[in-house]
Amino acid sequence: MSRVRVHNLSVSLDGYATGEGQSLDAPFGHAGTRLLDWFLRTRAFRDVHGESGGETGVDDAIARAWGPGIGAEIMGRNKFGPQRGPWENHEWTGWWGAEPPFRTPVFVLTHHPRPSLEMEGGTTFHFIDASPHEALRRAREAAGGLDVRIGGGPSTVREFLAADLIDHLHVAIVPIVLGRGERLWDGCEGLEERFRTESVTTPGGVTHMIFSRP
Amino acid sequence: MSRVRVHNLSVSLDGYATGEGQSLDAPFGHAGTRLLDWFLRTRAFRDVHGESGGETGVDDAIARAWGPGIGAEIMGRNKFGPQRGPWENHEWTGWWGAEPPFRTPVFVLTHHPRPSLEMEGGTTFHFIDASPHEALRRAREAAGGLDVRIGGGPSTVREFLAADLIDHLHVAIVPIVLGRGERLWDGCEGLEERFRTESVTTPGGVTHMIFSRP
């Protein structure tokens, strides 16, 4: 059975996976890039975006697990864009430009479906109004036996955790206190009982935690 | 100038430093000993309580920093006991038996002062209704040039952080999701800007973070 995986989900010490006040100029709200700086520095990130260079240490090795074996992604609408409610038009095609880094089918969960978007490089966005179980069924079908990535944001990950659909969860704890935003851990009391956990702190100060099914 | 230090303050992934429902039988409420298990296993803990054995690895080395150089402690009333409001009597002398492990003056912050309690082994509890600044002034006076420990619980640590009175903060992040209780990080947005931070994850799975004044 293909696995359901979450990778590179960064949270602050106080458990926020994104800041307050998302906008076109601030995908992570007041958090800016502070949750992601460790990731932006890696070669894994730069490769995916067609840039050269980047660090090749432990952060990179862990970040790189994001890609292999994934056949489809499911993301929440707030990861796709800053709009809320009905689409005013269909001009917005995501934060990632003409060639998004996913290169698989991507299912965007929204109460406001719109036509699918075929992008360059193998990414197709499908907009669906579906429960976690139904979204996963469709993503698995599209993934052709490969794993499905839950791409975030935090509320989407929480929904899949609540439905006990996640097999592998990589969280990067960043040593900052954000104070405001969207929490990852709400409603997850006792989460550790369903997983084996392992942690490592890398020299950059980020603690990587991996929850995996025992 | 003597420093103000916090040690061995354990928090869950969702930032709770104690659970919900403190009582005589459950000093940490529904958290039980889950936040403390790493500490209870160390020789540092067993030494202080007159027991033999215990682990002597990295957790122990870090836990042990709790004692040296401390001349007084300040703690919140909820660390001292589960009672709330006016004291019904003065029979309660803390969770620690006749010979508490502090062996210094201990200032208990409470809106309901009561006579000081001289215990065996050098601990004297003083009950004072004071602001963080005033409590620290008195503790420093009693500490004779040594450092002052802020012993917890979380709301007391938060008050001293808000007043920017803490020089050294050791937090142990335990890989559990508590879901309920008292949060450490509330009101601490941007805390990292005032400190140098270092982290290490030990083989037991706990991540020790040390915030120190730059």
mmCIF file with all atom_site columns, C-alpha atoms in Angstrom, chain B residues 75-147:
data_model
loop_
_atom_site.group_PDB
_atom_site.id
_atom_site.type_symbol
_atom_site.label_atom_id
_atom_site.label_alt_id
_atom_site.label_comp_id
_atom_site.label_asym_id
_atom_site.label_entity_id
_atom_site.label_seq_id
_atom_site.pdbx_PDB_ins_code
_atom_site.Cartn_x
_atom_site.Cartn_y
_atom_site.Cartn_z
_atom_site.occupancy
_atom_site.B_iso_or_equiv
_atom_site.pdbx_formal_charge
_atom_site.auth_seq_id
_atom_site.auth_comp_id
_atom_site.auth_asym_id
_atom_site.auth_atom_id
_atom_site.pdbx_PDB_model_num
ATOM 1  C CA . MET B 1 75  ? 8.806  29.804 42.405 1.00 0.00 ? 75  MET B CA 1
ATOM 2  C CA . GLY B 1 76  ? 5.131  30.331 41.736 1.00 0.00 ? 76  GLY B CA 1
ATOM 3  C CA . ARG B 1 77  ? 2.593  29.159 44.233 1.00 0.00 ? 77  ARG B CA 1
ATOM 4  C CA . ASN B 1 78  ? 1.324  26.417 41.909 1.00 0.00 ? 78  ASN B CA 1
ATOM 5  C CA . LYS B 1 79  ? 4.765  24.866 41.960 1.00 0.00 ? 79  LYS B CA 1
ATOM 6  C CA . PHE B 1 80  ? 4.620  24.893 45.746 1.00 0.00 ? 80  PHE B CA 1
ATOM 7  C CA . GLY B 1 81  ? 1.236  23.212 45.990 1.00 0.00 ? 81  GLY B CA 1
ATOM 8  C CA . PRO B 1 82  ? -2.176 22.526 44.477 1.00 0.00 ? 82  PRO B CA 1
ATOM 9  C CA . GLN B 1 83  ? -4.133 24.888 46.760 1.00 0.00 ? 83  GLN B CA 1
ATOM 10 C CA . ARG B 1 84  ? -5.726 28.038 45.353 1.00 0.00 ? 84  ARG B CA 1
ATOM 11 C CA . GLY B 1 85  ? -6.924 31.179 47.163 1.00 0.00 ? 85  GLY B CA 1
ATOM 12 C CA . PRO B 1 86  ? -6.440 31.818 50.890 1.00 0.00 ? 86  PRO B CA 1
ATOM 13 C CA . TRP B 1 87  ? -4.637 29.079 52.820 1.00 0.00 ? 87  TRP B CA 1
ATOM 14 C CA . GLU B 1 88  ? -7.110 26.995 54.817 1.00 0.00 ? 88  GLU B CA 1
ATOM 15 C CA . ASN B 1 89  ? -4.295 26.070 57.178 1.00 0.00 ? 89  ASN B CA 1
ATOM 16 C CA . HIS B 1 90  ? -0.532 25.967 57.157 1.00 0.00 ? 90  HIS B CA 1
ATOM 17 C CA . GLU B 1 91  ? -0.083 22.202 57.171 1.00 0.00 ? 91  GLU B CA 1
ATOM 18 C CA . TRP B 1 92  ? 1.046  21.982 53.567 1.00 0.00 ? 92  TRP B CA 1
ATOM 19 C CA . THR B 1 93  ? 4.834  22.344 53.330 1.00 0.00 ? 93  THR B CA 1
ATOM 20 C CA . GLY B 1 94  ? 5.342  21.536 49.647 1.00 0.00 ? 94  GLY B CA 1
ATOM 21 C CA . TRP B 1 95  ? 5.605  18.339 47.606 1.00 0.00 ? 95  TRP B CA 1
ATOM 22 C CA . TRP B 1 96  ? 9.146  17.568 48.707 1.00 0.00 ? 96  TRP B CA 1
ATOM 23 C CA . GLY B 1 97  ? 8.869  16.142 52.252 1.00 0.00 ? 97  GLY B CA 1
ATOM 24 C CA . ALA B 1 98  ? 10.823 17.285 55.285 1.00 0.00 ? 98  ALA B CA 1
ATOM 25 C CA . GLU B 1 99  ? 14.057 17.914 53.375 1.00 0.00 ? 99  GLU B CA 1
ATOM 26 C CA . PRO B 1 100 ? 13.384 19.669 50.059 1.00 0.00 ? 100 PRO B CA 1
ATOM 27 C CA . PRO B 1 101 ? 16.125 19.549 47.432 1.00 0.00 ? 101 PRO B CA 1
ATOM 28 C CA . PHE B 1 102 ? 16.611 23.306 47.137 1.00 0.00 ? 102 PHE B CA 1
ATOM 29 C CA . ARG B 1 103 ? 18.914 23.920 50.145 1.00 0.00 ? 103 ARG B CA 1
ATOM 30 C CA . THR B 1 104 ? 18.652 27.698 49.726 1.00 0.00 ? 104 THR B CA 1
ATOM 31 C CA . PRO B 1 105 ? 16.071 30.353 50.502 1.00 0.00 ? 105 PRO B CA 1
ATOM 32 C CA . VAL B 1 106 ? 13.028 29.850 48.241 1.00 0.00 ? 106 VAL B CA 1
ATOM 33 C CA . PHE B 1 107 ? 10.632 32.728 47.573 1.00 0.00 ? 107 PHE B CA 1
ATOM 34 C CA . VAL B 1 108 ? 7.109  31.527 46.826 1.00 0.00 ? 108 VAL B CA 1
ATOM 35 C CA . LEU B 1 109 ? 5.054  34.109 44.933 1.00 0.00 ? 109 LEU B CA 1
ATOM 36 C CA . THR B 1 110 ? 1.523  34.265 46.303 1.00 0.00 ? 110 THR B CA 1
ATOM 37 C CA . HIS B 1 111 ? -1.201 36.808 46.934 1.00 0.00 ? 111 HIS B CA 1
ATOM 38 C CA . HIS B 1 112 ? -1.684 35.060 50.287 1.00 0.00 ? 112 HIS B CA 1
ATOM 39 C CA . PRO B 1 113 ? 1.499  35.369 52.343 1.00 0.00 ? 113 PRO B CA 1
ATOM 40 C CA . ARG B 1 114 ? 2.020  33.131 55.374 1.00 0.00 ? 114 ARG B CA 1
ATOM 41 C CA . PRO B 1 115 ? 4.873  32.670 57.862 1.00 0.00 ? 115 PRO B CA 1
ATOM 42 C CA . SER B 1 116 ? 8.205  31.460 56.527 1.00 0.00 ? 116 SER B CA 1
ATOM 43 C CA . LEU B 1 117 ? 8.902  27.741 56.720 1.00 0.00 ? 117 LEU B CA 1
ATOM 44 C CA . GLU B 1 118 ? 12.336 26.543 57.708 1.00 0.00 ? 118 GLU B CA 1
ATOM 45 C CA . MET B 1 119 ? 12.844 23.010 56.445 1.00 0.00 ? 119 MET B CA 1
ATOM 46 C CA . GLU B 1 120 ? 15.622 20.503 56.982 1.00 0.00 ? 120 GLU B CA 1
ATOM 47 C CA . GLY B 1 121 ? 18.728 20.686 54.851 1.00 0.00 ? 121 GLY B CA 1
ATOM 48 C CA . GLY B 1 122 ? 18.896 24.417 54.296 1.00 0.00 ? 122 GLY B CA 1
ATOM 49 C CA . THR B 1 123 ? 15.662 25.212 52.463 1.00 0.00 ? 123 THR B CA 1
ATOM 50 C CA . THR B 1 124 ? 13.541 28.050 53.848 1.00 0.00 ? 124 THR B CA 1
ATOM 51 C CA . PHE B 1 125 ? 10.294 28.949 52.087 1.00 0.00 ? 125 PHE B CA 1
ATOM 52 C CA . HIS B 1 126 ? 9.357  32.637 52.186 1.00 0.00 ? 126 HIS B CA 1
ATOM 53 C CA . PHE B 1 127 ? 5.881  33.559 50.968 1.00 0.00 ? 127 PHE B CA 1
ATOM 54 C CA . ILE B 1 128 ? 5.758  36.946 49.319 1.00 0.00 ? 128 ILE B CA 1
ATOM 55 C CA . ASP B 1 129 ? 3.285  38.985 47.308 1.00 0.00 ? 129 ASP B CA 1
ATOM 56 C CA . ALA B 1 130 ? 5.658  40.811 44.989 1.00 0.00 ? 130 ALA B CA 1
ATOM 57 C CA . SER B 1 131 ? 6.312  41.851 41.402 1.00 0.00 ? 131 SER B CA 1
ATOM 58 C CA . PRO B 1 132 ? 9.032  40.002 39.485 1.00 0.00 ? 132 PRO B CA 1
ATOM 59 C CA . HIS B 1 133 ? 11.451 42.907 40.023 1.00 0.00 ? 133 HIS B CA 1
ATOM 60 C CA . GLU B 1 134 ? 10.784 43.089 43.759 1.00 0.00 ? 134 GLU B CA 1
ATOM 61 C CA . ALA B 1 135 ? 10.928 39.311 44.187 1.00 0.00 ? 135 ALA B CA 1
ATOM 62 C CA . LEU B 1 136 ? 14.237 39.237 42.348 1.00 0.00 ? 136 LEU B CA 1
ATOM 63 C CA . ARG B 1 137 ? 15.613 42.045 44.510 1.00 0.00 ? 137 ARG B CA 1
ATOM 64 C CA . ARG B 1 138 ? 14.808 40.043 47.626 1.00 0.00 ? 138 ARG B CA 1
ATOM 65 C CA . ALA B 1 139 ? 16.100 36.774 46.201 1.00 0.00 ? 139 ALA B CA 1
ATOM 66 C CA . ARG B 1 140 ? 19.362 38.418 45.126 1.00 0.00 ? 140 ARG B CA 1
ATOM 67 C CA . GLU B 1 141 ? 19.789 39.829 48.609 1.00 0.00 ? 141 GLU B CA 1
ATOM 68 C CA . ALA B 1 142 ? 19.290 36.344 50.050 1.00 0.00 ? 142 ALA B CA 1
ATOM 69 C CA . ALA B 1 143 ? 21.547 34.704 47.458 1.00 0.00 ? 143 ALA B CA 1
ATOM 70 C CA . GLY B 1 144 ? 24.690 36.429 48.670 1.00 0.00 ? 144 GLY B CA 1
ATOM 71 C CA . GLY B 1 145 ? 26.109 37.133 45.231 1.00 0.00 ? 145 GLY B CA 1
ATOM 72 C CA . LEU B 1 146 ? 25.173 33.767 43.746 1.00 0.00 ? 146 LEU B CA 1
ATOM 73 C CA . ASP B 1 147 ? 22.686 33.234 40.925 1.00 0.00 ? 147 ASP B CA 1
#
